[in-house]
Structures are given as structure tokens and as C-alpha cells.
Amino acid sequence: MAGWRFMLIWVLGPSFANAGIINFARKTVLSDLSGGFCRSYRFGADIANNVLYMVGLDGGLIPDDGDASNNYLVTLDLTSSFSTSEGKNYKMTKIDTAVPIVKDMAVWSNAENSTLYQYGGRFLNNITSEDTIWTYTTKEKSWSKQDGTIQPSRLEYGVYTNAPAIQAGFWVGGYRASGTTASITDSTRDYATGMIQLNTTTGQYTALDGPYEAVEEGSLSYVPVGDKGILVYIGGDVPSIKDGINATMSANSWSHVQVYDIAGAKWYNQSTMGTVASRTQFCASVQHDESSSSYQIYVIGGADLESKDTILDVNYLSIPSFKWYSAGPLDDPRMTLTCVTYGRQIFGIGGRLAWADDSQAGCYDAPAFIYDAQSEATRSSFDPTLSSFSLSSSTASDIKATPSPSSWADPAFKTLFGKSAATTSTTANNKPSSTSEPQEVNTSDPSTKGAIAGGVVGGVASLALIISLLWFFVARNKKPKNAELVEIIPHQVQTMSELPVGARDGRSELRGGTQMRWELPADHKGEISELDSGRNR
Ligand SMILES: *[C@@H]1O[C@H](CO)[C@@H](O)[C@H](O)[C@H]1NC(C)=O
Ligand SMILES: *[C@@H]1O[C@H](CO)[C@@H](O)[C@H](O)[C@H]1NC(C)=O
Ligand SMILES: *[C@@H]1O[C@H](CO)[C@@H](O)[C@H](O)[C@H]1NC(C)=O
Ligand SMILES: *[C@@H]1O[C@H](CO)[C@@H](O)[C@H](O)[C@H]1NC(C)=O
Ligand SMILES: *[C@@H]1O[C@H](CO)[C@@H](O)[C@H](O)[C@H]1NC(C)=O
Ligand SMILES: *[C@@H]1O[C@H](CO)[C@@H](O)[C@H](O)[C@H]1NC(C)=O
């Protein structure tokens, strides 16, 4: 448990001070998707002030555009009803070219809804840039690089969740590869061993323990129980090699979920009851039922890791009974998607219809569909008045009969469910003691150098203080590629394994109609250059 568990890079403020705020470049670009759509995966998405923001759509995937260097921010206005299948409802603005075009990124809104943070994801256009965090202000509609703070390295294929109630965003799993990190030139995948917490008010990053030593995919959900709430991590695929090439993946059992008590900074391995099929590349949404004080985590879409067959079944895990139930299925298969929740309406965004890298991955009308958790069916239109959720009577009576799991992971874990959410009082309560525990680095490890000692102080807004106090961290042994960047890596460097394994799914995408456009497969430099040559720059 001891030791540095995460990779951070430290972006030196002054060297980027002239980057400043980037304004929108307004060119003749598409303003909505009325000209058609095929597919795109995977968007980063979040709702702020009744606007659903989707990032990660490049023009190369839109039949009307075809220019992959056009990076779009797509929005849906949630103040009135609309059809999700009509392209004209998807408003688009071009994102400034200085912002890297990535996919599979996290998007976190702050509690005030004034800022969106974009972190991580697969690099599509500029592997040399080490800037991992970009922010978007919802009022000024401008993007800027988050400067002068300690930032996590870019990771891909992790999962994230937002917890505005405690002013935090979280990211679990994923890895660094040639698609994220310029210093990785072969097909190595270097898995993250921890969890990233972003304080969305201070912009400060904290490295915390993760549920697995190495994991990708799965789902991460915030549930407001206990002092600060819990995070529930479901599923996930574990690699045979944590830092190396040709790893084989195996799916974690769904008979257990990993639950993190945020206030206690501790993961619990909780068994579940009921039946559910394990899946990967799905998404999750939390629904609260007031009358039973229960939370339901819906898992939507995805495919079986072994057979690669898509899964239409929708299931939900009821908490605190930790029991799986099944709900009405999806109309159409969808995997590699992102979920965003608006009351009982769950937006499934982006993805593909089948596990394929070419046109077999299918086309659909528009980026989003809605699954209504209440009626357990897909809806064709959004209705802003459909907000509150209540459990079906059969599930309600079942969880009344078995309100808690047959065995709790830990007595301390059980006590979290004795009291209701206290998140509103903790947000007003700004005690340094409530800040999560920092990780410690083994400074006597000879593989580390330039260790800088520090500790975590809560409620610190000054960037200078954050830099000096936030973390123990260490500089990479190798000479940094860019002298202005100090790259921080874990002190426990895994040795490269030589195990031979089959090739990974390329995860490519179709460009418009028939002409194929590869979505960056992350670990093949050759395909990156292939991609670039096919673009209209
Ligand atoms: C932020 O936006 C969300 C989603 O629209 C909304 O539920 C929440 O009340 C907003 N918060 C504030 C402080 O306006
Ligand atoms: C890539 O990023 C680097 C560093 O930010 C920058 O110097 C370079 O101009 C960028 N290249 C392209 C093609 O955008
Ligand atoms: C959770 O517990 C089960 C049963 O003891 C075990 O098989 C599984 O490996 C555990 N998972 C983790 C992540 O510790
Ligand atoms: C720290 O690193 C040194 C050198 O690798 C090792 O001998 C020692 O056991 C490590 N200590 C801890 C607590 O991991
Ligand atoms: C984030 O920072 C704010 C302001 O300092 C603080 O009130 C809040 O508790 C912090 N959230 C977390 C999860 O640490
Ligand atoms: C990885 O797999 C490829 C293709 O099967 C093989 O050519 C290569 O030697 C493998 N590399 C290692 C280090 O096992």
C-alpha cells in the first residue's frame, strides 16, 4: 500500500504564462448535425445549467464536414422538449485548434456550473503536447489550459464520475500509451495504479488509492451516502501485464463491486446478490428512490469481453441492499458509450452498435438516445418535466424484505448506510482534516530522484501554495523530453514482461459513409501517421 501510486506531471506556470485564454475561432463550420451523423466514440459529457455538453466529436466523423481537424463542442438545451434523433437539435461550435482533439476524456463541471474541466483521453492530433487539463467557461464560452498546477499525466480508457455536491471529480483506471504520451514509442501500456481526484472548486488534483492495481473500462458512480458520499466501481477489465506490451484482459467478476468511502479514504470489496451478466464498454447512471432511501446504479449497453457480443439487457444495482435487478432492455445495441443523467432520463451518448472497427460498427441518427429508468424503455424525445424517479413496486417490496446484503464487506462500511447523506453540510464545512490522505513516496528508492516533500492542505486556493504543499512527488529518471516539464512517475517501475498476447481491438471509426477513418488505436504509431496523412489539414 505504501509508496507512490500515481503519475503526475508538473506544468511549470511561468513557462506557459503566455498561453492565456483562447478565444473561439469562428470559421465556416457546422452549427448543428442536421446534415447527418454516423457514430463517434467516446464522448466526454456532463450537464451544467441545463445544458448537456459533449466533447470529443471531430469533423472527420460527420458526413457534411469530413475535416478531422475540426473539433466540435456539441450541446443540447435541456430546458425544453426535443427529439434526440434529430440532428438539428445538436448545436455545435468549433473548439479552438490549440485545444488538443481527444476522445474518451473526462468532463467534470464545477459545483457552480461555471467551468468544465477536460482531462485525459486518447490523443488524436498532437502527441507532443503534455498539457492534460483544459477548462471551458460556460459563460464566456472560452477554452484555456489549466496552468501552474500539478496535473495528472494523460491516461486513456479510464472511467470518471462527477460529484458536484462535494466539489469533486474522480477518475479510475486506464493507462499511458503511445496515444497519450510522446515518450512511449512502442505498444507499451503503462497502467495507472491509483485514482485521481480533482477538486472542481480549487482546481487541485489528488492521487488516491485505486480499486485495482491496474484496470480499464468498468464504471464509476458517485452515491451520496455517508459523510461525503461513496464511489461505486463496477466491473472493469484487468490486464495480465501492468506495464508492458501484449497484455491479455480479463473481466472482473460482477459478484462483487468496489466501493470507496470518500471521507474515510478507503476501498471496500462488497459482494452483491442477484444475477447480472458481466460486460465491458458500458455506462452507468445513478437513480435515487426517496421513499426507500435507496440508490440504483443502472448499467446500460456494453458487450461481453470474451464473445464480443453486445448486451441489450439493462440491469441495476440497488444500494444499500447491493442486489442486482433487471430492467427493460435497450431497443438497439450500443457499446463504448457515455451516460449522463437528467432525473429519470438517462442519455446514452456516442458509441457503436457492434464490436467492430469498420463499417460493421454501424451508424445511428444522432449522438444521443434516452433510456427512461422509470418506464424501463428507450424514449425518442426528451421531456424536461420528467425528473423524479421511483422504484417499481416489485423491487421496492423486494428491497424492503432484504434491505442489506447477506454479508457486509466490513462493519465500518455498514455504518455508512446508517445515516443519510450529509454532503450538503460537509460542503459548507471547510476543514483541512477532512481532506483525503496523501500518498507517500519512498524517497530512499534509488530509482527516484528530485523528490519534493510536502503534504496535503485542504481549502488552499493559491496555486503557489498548492505547488509547494500538495504532494510528495518525484521526477522521472529519464531526461524529460521538454525541459520545461517535469514528468512525475511512480517510484515502483514495473519490469517489462515478455508475454505474447493477441492484438487489441483497434477501436477505429467510420468516416462518414463508406470511407474508413481509423480512430486512434492508441498504441500503434504507424497508424497515427496513417491517420494524419488522410486528414485535410
Ligand atoms: C448546475 O447544473 C445542474 C444541472 O443542470 C443543476 O442540477 C444544478 O442545480 C446547477 N447548480 C447551480 C449552482 O446552479
Ligand atoms: C503540438 O504541441 C506542441 C506543444 O504544445 C506545439 O509546440 C506544437 O505546435 C503542436 N503541434 C501541432 C501540429 O499542433
Ligand atoms: C473481492 O472478494 C472476492 C471474494 O473474496 C475475491 O474473489 C476478489 O478477488 C476480491 N476483489 C478484490 C478487488 O479484492
Ligand atoms: C524503499 O526503497 C528501498 C530501495 O528500493 C527498499 O529497500 C525499501 O524496502 C523501500 N521501502 C518501502 C517502505 O517500500
Ligand atoms: C474542494 O475545495 C473546496 C474549497 O476549498 C472545499 O470546500 C471542498 O470540501 C473540497 N472538496 C473536496 C472533495 O475536497
Ligand atoms: C507481441 O505480439 C506480437 C504479435 O503477436 C509479437 O510479434 C510480438 O513479438 C509480441 N511482443 C512481445 C514482447 O511479446
XYZ file of C-alpha atoms in Angstrom, residues 126-320:
195
model
C -0.879 16.193 -31.119
C 1.062 13.639 -29.217
C 3.833 16.075 -28.317
C 1.692 18.270 -26.124
C 1.914 17.311 -22.467
C -0.877 19.632 -21.396
C -3.507 17.376 -19.978
C -6.109 19.685 -18.479
C -8.224 22.174 -20.383
C -11.068 24.186 -18.984
C -14.128 25.670 -20.637
C -16.047 28.537 -19.113
C -19.749 28.151 -19.748
C -20.456 31.893 -19.634
C -17.603 33.257 -21.750
C -17.588 30.088 -23.856
C -13.817 30.086 -23.931
C -11.210 27.374 -23.526
C -7.949 27.671 -21.658
C -5.156 25.475 -20.497
C -5.065 24.870 -16.773
C -1.682 26.271 -15.848
C 0.545 26.443 -12.845
C -0.646 23.404 -11.014
C 0.282 19.783 -10.544
C -1.599 17.746 -13.084
C -2.037 14.061 -13.668
C -0.445 12.538 -16.750
C -2.795 11.883 -19.609
C -4.481 8.484 -19.366
C -6.818 6.668 -21.722
C -9.523 4.042 -21.196
C -10.196 5.023 -17.614
C -13.654 5.926 -16.248
C -14.821 9.029 -14.423
C -17.641 10.491 -12.385
C -18.601 13.915 -11.129
C -19.697 14.738 -7.580
C -20.742 18.413 -7.575
C -22.147 18.019 -4.048
C -18.615 17.678 -2.680
C -16.992 19.745 -5.446
C -15.050 16.821 -6.813
C -14.485 14.794 -9.937
C -12.879 11.335 -9.937
C -11.054 9.176 -12.484
C -10.188 5.482 -12.095
C -8.037 3.201 -14.210
C -6.647 3.468 -17.696
C -3.099 3.679 -18.871
C -0.473 5.682 -20.684
C 0.464 4.523 -24.157
C 1.826 5.941 -27.375
C -1.550 7.584 -27.931
C -1.210 9.650 -24.761
C 2.476 10.054 -24.102
C 5.216 11.040 -26.536
C 7.941 9.180 -24.629
C 6.162 5.865 -25.243
C 7.050 4.885 -28.787
C 6.207 1.189 -28.819
C 2.968 -0.596 -27.938
C 3.604 -0.434 -24.179
C 0.631 0.226 -21.975
C 1.613 1.619 -18.590
C -1.384 1.243 -16.289
C -2.248 3.769 -13.598
C -2.402 2.241 -10.148
C -4.367 4.923 -8.374
C -7.399 7.162 -8.580
C -7.354 10.858 -9.434
C -9.495 13.321 -7.526
C -10.000 16.812 -8.882
C -11.343 19.467 -6.573
C -13.536 21.307 -9.061
C -13.512 24.472 -6.948
C -9.780 24.813 -6.329
C -8.623 23.000 -9.468
C -6.341 20.869 -7.304
C -5.531 17.215 -8.068
C -5.029 14.490 -5.514
C -3.774 10.955 -6.118
C -5.691 8.390 -4.091
C -5.717 4.608 -3.893
C -7.497 2.857 -6.729
C -9.676 -0.252 -6.559
C -7.225 -2.386 -8.552
C -3.523 -2.238 -9.246
C -4.341 -1.931 -12.923
C -7.733 -1.762 -14.589
C -9.526 -0.246 -17.562
C -13.158 0.333 -18.531
C -15.814 -0.540 -15.906
C -17.944 2.240 -14.448
C -17.550 4.731 -11.626
C -20.563 6.290 -9.885
C -20.996 8.761 -7.043
C -23.640 7.877 -4.460
C -24.351 10.426 -1.689
C -24.350 8.260 1.431
C -22.133 8.615 4.485
C -20.246 11.793 5.351
C -19.004 12.699 1.896
C -20.538 10.035 -0.273
C -19.170 6.852 -1.792
C -17.835 5.857 -5.186
C -19.007 2.580 -6.656
C -16.751 0.937 -9.232
C -18.419 -1.839 -11.218
C -16.744 -4.388 -13.461
C -13.576 -3.366 -15.205
C -11.034 -5.371 -17.157
C -7.691 -6.287 -15.636
C -4.542 -6.678 -17.762
C -2.129 -9.577 -17.381
C 0.771 -7.089 -17.592
C 0.662 -3.762 -15.766
C 3.407 -2.067 -17.702
C 4.404 -3.682 -20.958
C 3.101 -4.898 -24.245
C 0.700 -7.591 -25.397
C -1.294 -7.813 -22.155
C -4.396 -10.018 -22.187
C -7.502 -8.686 -20.491
C -9.776 -10.498 -18.099
C -13.131 -9.251 -16.853
C -13.584 -8.721 -13.121
C -16.400 -10.710 -11.566
C -19.654 -8.810 -11.164
C -20.468 -10.720 -7.985
C -18.507 -8.004 -6.168
C -18.314 -4.230 -6.548
C -15.559 -1.983 -5.229
C -16.815 0.839 -3.044
C -14.756 3.840 -1.885
C -15.706 5.748 1.230
C -14.557 9.263 0.346
C -14.447 10.606 3.915
C -12.613 7.525 5.210
C -10.400 7.282 2.087
C -10.867 3.503 1.930
C -11.957 0.943 -0.670
C -14.254 -1.934 0.271
C -14.873 -5.119 -1.710
C -18.619 -5.653 -1.353
C -20.380 -8.804 -2.520
C -23.609 -8.421 -4.468
C -26.726 -10.586 -4.724
C -28.926 -11.215 -7.726
C -27.818 -12.003 -11.239
C -26.182 -9.793 -13.816
C -24.060 -10.508 -16.859
C -20.583 -9.038 -16.785
C -19.871 -6.604 -19.593
C -17.362 -4.052 -20.775
C -17.577 -0.688 -22.569
C -20.939 0.083 -20.926
C -22.011 3.151 -18.961
C -23.737 3.732 -15.634
C -26.296 6.112 -14.107
C -27.457 6.629 -10.514
C -31.174 6.911 -9.670
C -32.432 7.821 -6.209
C -35.710 6.487 -4.841
C -36.794 8.709 -1.983
C -39.435 6.509 -0.419
C -36.986 3.637 0.159
C -33.892 5.870 0.571
C -32.175 3.627 -1.948
C -29.880 4.364 -4.875
C -29.933 2.366 -8.067
C -26.952 2.156 -10.389
C -28.187 1.360 -13.894
C -25.725 -0.286 -16.268
C -26.518 0.388 -19.901
C -25.081 -1.003 -23.106
C -21.740 -2.703 -23.487
C -20.584 -6.078 -24.701
C -19.216 -9.321 -23.368
C -15.417 -9.155 -23.195
C -14.966 -12.751 -24.381
C -17.623 -13.240 -27.051
C -17.690 -9.532 -28.070
C -21.481 -9.845 -28.320
C -23.353 -6.675 -27.421
C -25.708 -6.766 -24.434
C -29.189 -5.261 -24.630
C -30.144 -6.129 -21.043
C -30.316 -3.227 -18.645
C -29.605 -4.077 -15.005
C -29.425 -2.026 -11.857
C -27.654 -2.498 -8.569
C -29.761 -1.329 -5.652
C -27.843 0.209 -2.742
C -27.671 -0.459 0.198
